[in-house]
Amino acid sequence: MPKIALTEARIKALKPRRNARDIRDTRLRGFGVRVLPSGRKYYFIQHQHLGERVWKIIGDAETVSVGEARALAAEMLAATRMRAWRSGRARRCSPSAGCSAIASRKRR
């Protein structure tokens, strides 16, 4: 999938093709715009959370600016990471519990 720095001008310049296509943003990992054959464009996020792929629509490119969509995407991605930390299912070491404590729990 192509990656470009998404701007208002670049999104307006995207033309529909025979099939839907996703264009990823180079500034925020997991954020992009989907262009449908009908010409409709909408922002999305896609990432993996606890081994499952998550795909969510942020908004229509006609009504939401790129800056607003990128900010919403960053919030949504951060919220997903925070839920993982709070549930104790994060794969990294938490700052409050040392890495050695987590490693010893995994060995049991």
Short mmCIF file of N, CA and C in Angstrom, two decimals:
data_model
loop_
_atom_site.label_atom_id
_atom_site.label_comp_id
_atom_site.label_asym_id
_atom_site.label_seq_id
_atom_site.Cartn_x
_atom_site.Cartn_y
_atom_site.Cartn_z
N MET A 1 0.84 -1.18 0.00
CA MET A 1 0.00 0.00 0.00
C MET A 1 0.88 1.24 0.00
N PRO A 2 0.53 2.22 -0.78
CA PRO A 2 1.35 3.43 -0.84
C PRO A 2 1.28 4.25 0.44
N LYS A 3 2.38 4.92 0.75
CA LYS A 3 2.44 5.81 1.91
C LYS A 3 2.83 7.19 1.42
N ILE A 4 2.08 8.20 1.87
CA ILE A 4 2.40 9.59 1.57
C ILE A 4 2.06 10.42 2.80
N ALA A 5 2.60 11.62 2.86
CA ALA A 5 2.21 12.56 3.92
C ALA A 5 0.85 13.13 3.51
N LEU A 6 -0.18 12.76 4.24
CA LEU A 6 -1.53 13.18 3.87
C LEU A 6 -1.74 14.66 4.16
N THR A 7 -2.17 15.38 3.13
CA THR A 7 -2.54 16.79 3.26
C THR A 7 -3.89 16.98 2.57
N GLU A 8 -4.52 18.11 2.81
CA GLU A 8 -5.82 18.39 2.18
C GLU A 8 -5.72 18.33 0.65
N ALA A 9 -4.66 18.94 0.11
CA ALA A 9 -4.49 18.98 -1.35
C ALA A 9 -4.29 17.58 -1.92
N ARG A 10 -3.49 16.76 -1.24
CA ARG A 10 -3.24 15.41 -1.74
C ARG A 10 -4.50 14.55 -1.68
N ILE A 11 -5.29 14.72 -0.65
CA ILE A 11 -6.52 13.93 -0.53
C ILE A 11 -7.52 14.34 -1.62
N LYS A 12 -7.62 15.64 -1.88
CA LYS A 12 -8.52 16.09 -2.95
C LYS A 12 -8.06 15.59 -4.31
N ALA A 13 -6.74 15.42 -4.49
CA ALA A 13 -6.20 14.98 -5.77
C ALA A 13 -6.36 13.47 -6.00
N LEU A 14 -6.68 12.72 -4.96
CA LEU A 14 -6.84 11.27 -5.13
C LEU A 14 -8.08 10.97 -5.96
N LYS A 15 -7.89 10.24 -7.02
CA LYS A 15 -9.00 9.89 -7.93
C LYS A 15 -9.45 8.46 -7.66
N PRO A 16 -10.74 8.20 -7.83
CA PRO A 16 -11.23 6.83 -7.65
C PRO A 16 -10.72 5.91 -8.74
N ARG A 17 -10.57 4.65 -8.39
CA ARG A 17 -10.19 3.61 -9.35
C ARG A 17 -11.25 2.54 -9.36
N ARG A 18 -11.00 1.49 -10.08
CA ARG A 18 -11.97 0.40 -10.20
C ARG A 18 -12.23 -0.28 -8.85
N ASN A 19 -11.18 -0.40 -8.02
CA ASN A 19 -11.29 -1.03 -6.70
C ASN A 19 -10.97 -0.02 -5.61
N ALA A 20 -11.44 -0.31 -4.41
CA ALA A 20 -11.10 0.54 -3.27
C ALA A 20 -9.61 0.44 -3.00
N ARG A 21 -9.02 1.53 -2.53
CA ARG A 21 -7.61 1.50 -2.21
C ARG A 21 -7.34 2.31 -0.95
N ASP A 22 -6.34 1.90 -0.22
CA ASP A 22 -5.94 2.55 1.02
C ASP A 22 -4.62 3.26 0.81
N ILE A 23 -4.54 4.50 1.28
CA ILE A 23 -3.31 5.27 1.24
C ILE A 23 -2.94 5.57 2.68
N ARG A 24 -1.77 5.15 3.09
CA ARG A 24 -1.31 5.33 4.47
C ARG A 24 -0.58 6.65 4.65
N ASP A 25 -0.66 7.15 5.88
CA ASP A 25 0.02 8.39 6.23
C ASP A 25 1.43 8.08 6.72
N THR A 26 2.39 8.91 6.33
CA THR A 26 3.76 8.71 6.79
C THR A 26 4.00 9.34 8.16
N ARG A 27 3.12 10.23 8.60
CA ARG A 27 3.32 10.91 9.88
C ARG A 27 2.80 10.12 11.07
N LEU A 28 1.71 9.36 10.90
CA LEU A 28 1.13 8.62 12.00
C LEU A 28 0.89 7.18 11.56
N ARG A 29 1.59 6.28 12.19
CA ARG A 29 1.48 4.86 11.83
C ARG A 29 0.08 4.34 12.15
N GLY A 30 -0.53 3.67 11.18
CA GLY A 30 -1.86 3.10 11.37
C GLY A 30 -2.98 3.99 10.86
N PHE A 31 -2.66 5.20 10.44
CA PHE A 31 -3.66 6.16 9.96
C PHE A 31 -3.62 6.23 8.44
N GLY A 32 -4.79 6.36 7.82
CA GLY A 32 -4.83 6.46 6.36
C GLY A 32 -6.17 6.92 5.85
N VAL A 33 -6.27 6.96 4.53
CA VAL A 33 -7.52 7.33 3.87
C VAL A 33 -7.86 6.24 2.86
N ARG A 34 -9.13 5.87 2.82
CA ARG A 34 -9.61 4.88 1.84
C ARG A 34 -10.39 5.61 0.76
N VAL A 35 -10.07 5.30 -0.50
CA VAL A 35 -10.76 5.89 -1.65
C VAL A 35 -11.60 4.78 -2.28
N LEU A 36 -12.91 4.99 -2.32
CA LEU A 36 -13.83 4.00 -2.90
C LEU A 36 -14.03 4.26 -4.39
N PRO A 37 -14.48 3.26 -5.14
CA PRO A 37 -14.75 3.46 -6.57
C PRO A 37 -15.80 4.54 -6.84
N SER A 38 -16.68 4.77 -5.88
CA SER A 38 -17.71 5.81 -6.03
C SER A 38 -17.14 7.21 -5.90
N GLY A 39 -15.89 7.33 -5.41
CA GLY A 39 -15.27 8.64 -5.21
C GLY A 39 -15.29 9.07 -3.76
N ARG A 40 -16.03 8.38 -2.93
CA ARG A 40 -16.10 8.71 -1.50
C ARG A 40 -14.75 8.38 -0.86
N LYS A 41 -14.34 9.25 0.08
CA LYS A 41 -13.06 9.07 0.78
C LYS A 41 -13.33 9.19 2.27
N TYR A 42 -12.73 8.28 3.04
CA TYR A 42 -12.86 8.40 4.48
C TYR A 42 -11.58 7.96 5.17
N TYR A 43 -11.36 8.55 6.36
CA TYR A 43 -10.18 8.27 7.16
C TYR A 43 -10.40 7.02 8.00
N PHE A 44 -9.32 6.30 8.27
CA PHE A 44 -9.42 5.10 9.08
C PHE A 44 -8.15 4.91 9.90
N ILE A 45 -8.24 4.04 10.90
CA ILE A 45 -7.06 3.55 11.59
C ILE A 45 -7.07 2.04 11.48
N GLN A 46 -5.90 1.46 11.41
CA GLN A 46 -5.76 0.02 11.38
C GLN A 46 -4.52 -0.33 12.18
N HIS A 47 -4.69 -1.25 13.12
CA HIS A 47 -3.56 -1.69 13.93
C HIS A 47 -3.87 -3.06 14.51
N GLN A 48 -2.89 -3.62 15.19
CA GLN A 48 -3.11 -4.89 15.87
C GLN A 48 -3.19 -4.63 17.36
N HIS A 49 -4.15 -5.30 18.02
CA HIS A 49 -4.32 -5.16 19.45
C HIS A 49 -4.54 -6.56 20.02
N LEU A 50 -3.61 -7.00 20.86
CA LEU A 50 -3.68 -8.32 21.48
C LEU A 50 -3.82 -9.43 20.44
N GLY A 51 -3.08 -9.28 19.35
CA GLY A 51 -3.06 -10.30 18.31
C GLY A 51 -4.18 -10.24 17.30
N GLU A 52 -5.11 -9.31 17.45
CA GLU A 52 -6.22 -9.18 16.52
C GLU A 52 -6.10 -7.88 15.74
N ARG A 53 -6.47 -7.93 14.47
CA ARG A 53 -6.46 -6.71 13.66
C ARG A 53 -7.69 -5.88 13.96
N VAL A 54 -7.45 -4.59 14.14
CA VAL A 54 -8.53 -3.65 14.44
C VAL A 54 -8.58 -2.63 13.31
N TRP A 55 -9.76 -2.40 12.77
CA TRP A 55 -9.95 -1.44 11.69
C TRP A 55 -11.15 -0.59 12.03
N LYS A 56 -10.96 0.73 12.16
CA LYS A 56 -12.05 1.63 12.54
C LYS A 56 -12.09 2.84 11.62
N ILE A 57 -13.29 3.27 11.31
CA ILE A 57 -13.48 4.47 10.49
C ILE A 57 -13.48 5.69 11.41
N ILE A 58 -12.77 6.73 11.00
CA ILE A 58 -12.72 7.97 11.79
C ILE A 58 -13.75 8.96 11.29
N GLY A 59 -13.82 9.16 9.98
CA GLY A 59 -14.78 10.11 9.44
C GLY A 59 -14.62 10.29 7.95
N ASP A 60 -15.58 10.98 7.38
CA ASP A 60 -15.60 11.26 5.95
C ASP A 60 -14.62 12.38 5.64
N ALA A 61 -13.85 12.23 4.57
CA ALA A 61 -12.84 13.23 4.21
C ALA A 61 -13.47 14.55 3.77
N GLU A 62 -14.74 14.53 3.39
CA GLU A 62 -15.42 15.78 2.98
C GLU A 62 -15.78 16.64 4.19
N THR A 63 -16.01 16.02 5.35
CA THR A 63 -16.47 16.76 6.52
C THR A 63 -15.41 16.95 7.59
N VAL A 64 -14.38 16.10 7.60
CA VAL A 64 -13.34 16.17 8.63
C VAL A 64 -12.02 16.53 7.96
N SER A 65 -11.30 17.48 8.54
CA SER A 65 -10.01 17.87 7.97
C SER A 65 -8.96 16.81 8.31
N VAL A 66 -7.85 16.86 7.61
CA VAL A 66 -6.77 15.89 7.85
C VAL A 66 -6.21 16.06 9.26
N GLY A 67 -6.04 17.29 9.68
CA GLY A 67 -5.52 17.55 11.03
C GLY A 67 -6.42 17.00 12.11
N GLU A 68 -7.72 17.24 11.97
CA GLU A 68 -8.68 16.72 12.95
C GLU A 68 -8.67 15.19 12.94
N ALA A 69 -8.66 14.60 11.76
CA ALA A 69 -8.68 13.15 11.64
C ALA A 69 -7.40 12.54 12.23
N ARG A 70 -6.27 13.17 12.00
CA ARG A 70 -5.00 12.66 12.53
C ARG A 70 -5.00 12.75 14.06
N ALA A 71 -5.54 13.85 14.60
CA ALA A 71 -5.61 13.99 16.05
C ALA A 71 -6.55 12.94 16.65
N LEU A 72 -7.70 12.72 16.02
CA LEU A 72 -8.62 11.68 16.49
C LEU A 72 -7.99 10.29 16.40
N ALA A 73 -7.26 10.05 15.33
CA ALA A 73 -6.58 8.76 15.16
C ALA A 73 -5.55 8.54 16.27
N ALA A 74 -4.78 9.57 16.58
CA ALA A 74 -3.78 9.46 17.64
C ALA A 74 -4.45 9.16 18.98
N GLU A 75 -5.58 9.82 19.25
CA GLU A 75 -6.32 9.57 20.49
C GLU A 75 -6.86 8.14 20.53
N MET A 76 -7.41 7.68 19.42
CA MET A 76 -7.97 6.32 19.38
C MET A 76 -6.87 5.27 19.55
N LEU A 77 -5.74 5.47 18.92
CA LEU A 77 -4.63 4.53 19.07
C LEU A 77 -4.08 4.54 20.49
N ALA A 78 -3.98 5.73 21.09
CA ALA A 78 -3.50 5.83 22.47
C ALA A 78 -4.48 5.17 23.44
N ALA A 79 -5.78 5.36 23.20
CA ALA A 79 -6.79 4.74 24.07
C ALA A 79 -6.70 3.22 24.02
N THR A 80 -6.44 2.67 22.86
CA THR A 80 -6.30 1.22 22.73
C THR A 80 -5.10 0.75 23.52
N ARG A 81 -3.99 1.47 23.44
CA ARG A 81 -2.79 1.09 24.19
C ARG A 81 -3.03 1.20 25.69
N MET A 82 -3.74 2.24 26.12
CA MET A 82 -4.01 2.42 27.55
C MET A 82 -4.91 1.32 28.10
N ARG A 83 -5.90 0.89 27.32
CA ARG A 83 -6.75 -0.21 27.76
C ARG A 83 -5.93 -1.47 27.95
N ALA A 84 -4.95 -1.68 27.10
CA ALA A 84 -4.09 -2.85 27.23
C ALA A 84 -3.26 -2.76 28.50
N TRP A 85 -2.76 -1.57 28.81
CA TRP A 85 -1.98 -1.40 30.04
C TRP A 85 -2.86 -1.63 31.26
N ARG A 86 -4.04 -1.04 31.27
CA ARG A 86 -4.93 -1.15 32.44
C ARG A 86 -5.40 -2.57 32.67
N SER A 87 -5.61 -3.30 31.60
CA SER A 87 -6.10 -4.67 31.75
C SER A 87 -4.97 -5.63 32.12
N GLY A 88 -3.72 -5.15 32.08
CA GLY A 88 -2.60 -6.00 32.42
C GLY A 88 -2.21 -6.95 31.31
N ARG A 89 -2.71 -6.70 30.12
CA ARG A 89 -2.44 -7.58 29.00
C ARG A 89 -1.43 -6.99 28.03
N ALA A 90 -0.74 -5.96 28.43
CA ALA A 90 0.27 -5.35 27.56
C ALA A 90 1.46 -6.28 27.44
N ARG A 91 2.13 -6.19 26.33
CA ARG A 91 3.25 -7.10 26.09
C ARG A 91 4.58 -6.50 26.54
N ARG A 92 4.58 -5.24 26.90
CA ARG A 92 5.81 -4.61 27.37
C ARG A 92 5.81 -4.54 28.89
N CYS A 93 6.95 -4.22 29.47
CA CYS A 93 7.04 -4.07 30.92
C CYS A 93 6.39 -2.77 31.34
N SER A 94 5.64 -2.80 32.43
CA SER A 94 5.04 -1.56 32.92
C SER A 94 6.06 -0.84 33.80
N PRO A 95 5.96 0.49 33.89
CA PRO A 95 6.91 1.24 34.69
C PRO A 95 6.80 0.91 36.18
N SER A 96 5.59 0.61 36.67
CA SER A 96 5.42 0.36 38.11
C SER A 96 5.94 -1.01 38.52
N ALA A 97 5.75 -2.01 37.69
CA ALA A 97 6.27 -3.35 37.99
C ALA A 97 7.51 -3.55 37.13
N GLY A 98 8.61 -3.86 37.77
CA GLY A 98 9.86 -4.00 37.02
C GLY A 98 9.79 -5.13 36.00
N CYS A 99 10.65 -5.05 35.01
CA CYS A 99 10.67 -6.07 33.96
C CYS A 99 10.98 -7.43 34.54
N SER A 100 11.79 -7.47 35.59
CA SER A 100 12.14 -8.77 36.18
C SER A 100 10.92 -9.43 36.81
N ALA A 101 10.01 -8.64 37.39
CA ALA A 101 8.80 -9.21 37.98
C ALA A 101 7.91 -9.82 36.90
N ILE A 102 7.82 -9.16 35.77
CA ILE A 102 7.00 -9.68 34.67
C ILE A 102 7.65 -10.92 34.08
N ALA A 103 8.97 -10.89 33.94
CA ALA A 103 9.68 -12.05 33.38
C ALA A 103 9.52 -13.27 34.28
N SER A 104 9.56 -13.06 35.62
CA SER A 104 9.41 -14.21 36.51
C SER A 104 8.01 -14.79 36.46
N ARG A 105 6.98 -13.94 36.24
CA ARG A 105 5.61 -14.45 36.11
C ARG A 105 5.46 -15.29 34.86
N LYS A 106 6.15 -14.92 33.78
CA LYS A 106 6.05 -15.66 32.53
C LYS A 106 6.70 -17.04 32.64
N ARG A 107 7.73 -17.19 33.47
CA ARG A 107 8.43 -18.47 33.59
C ARG A 107 7.61 -19.52 34.33
N ARG A 108 6.68 -19.10 35.16
CA ARG A 108 5.91 -20.04 35.98
C ARG A 108 5.00 -20.89 35.19
#
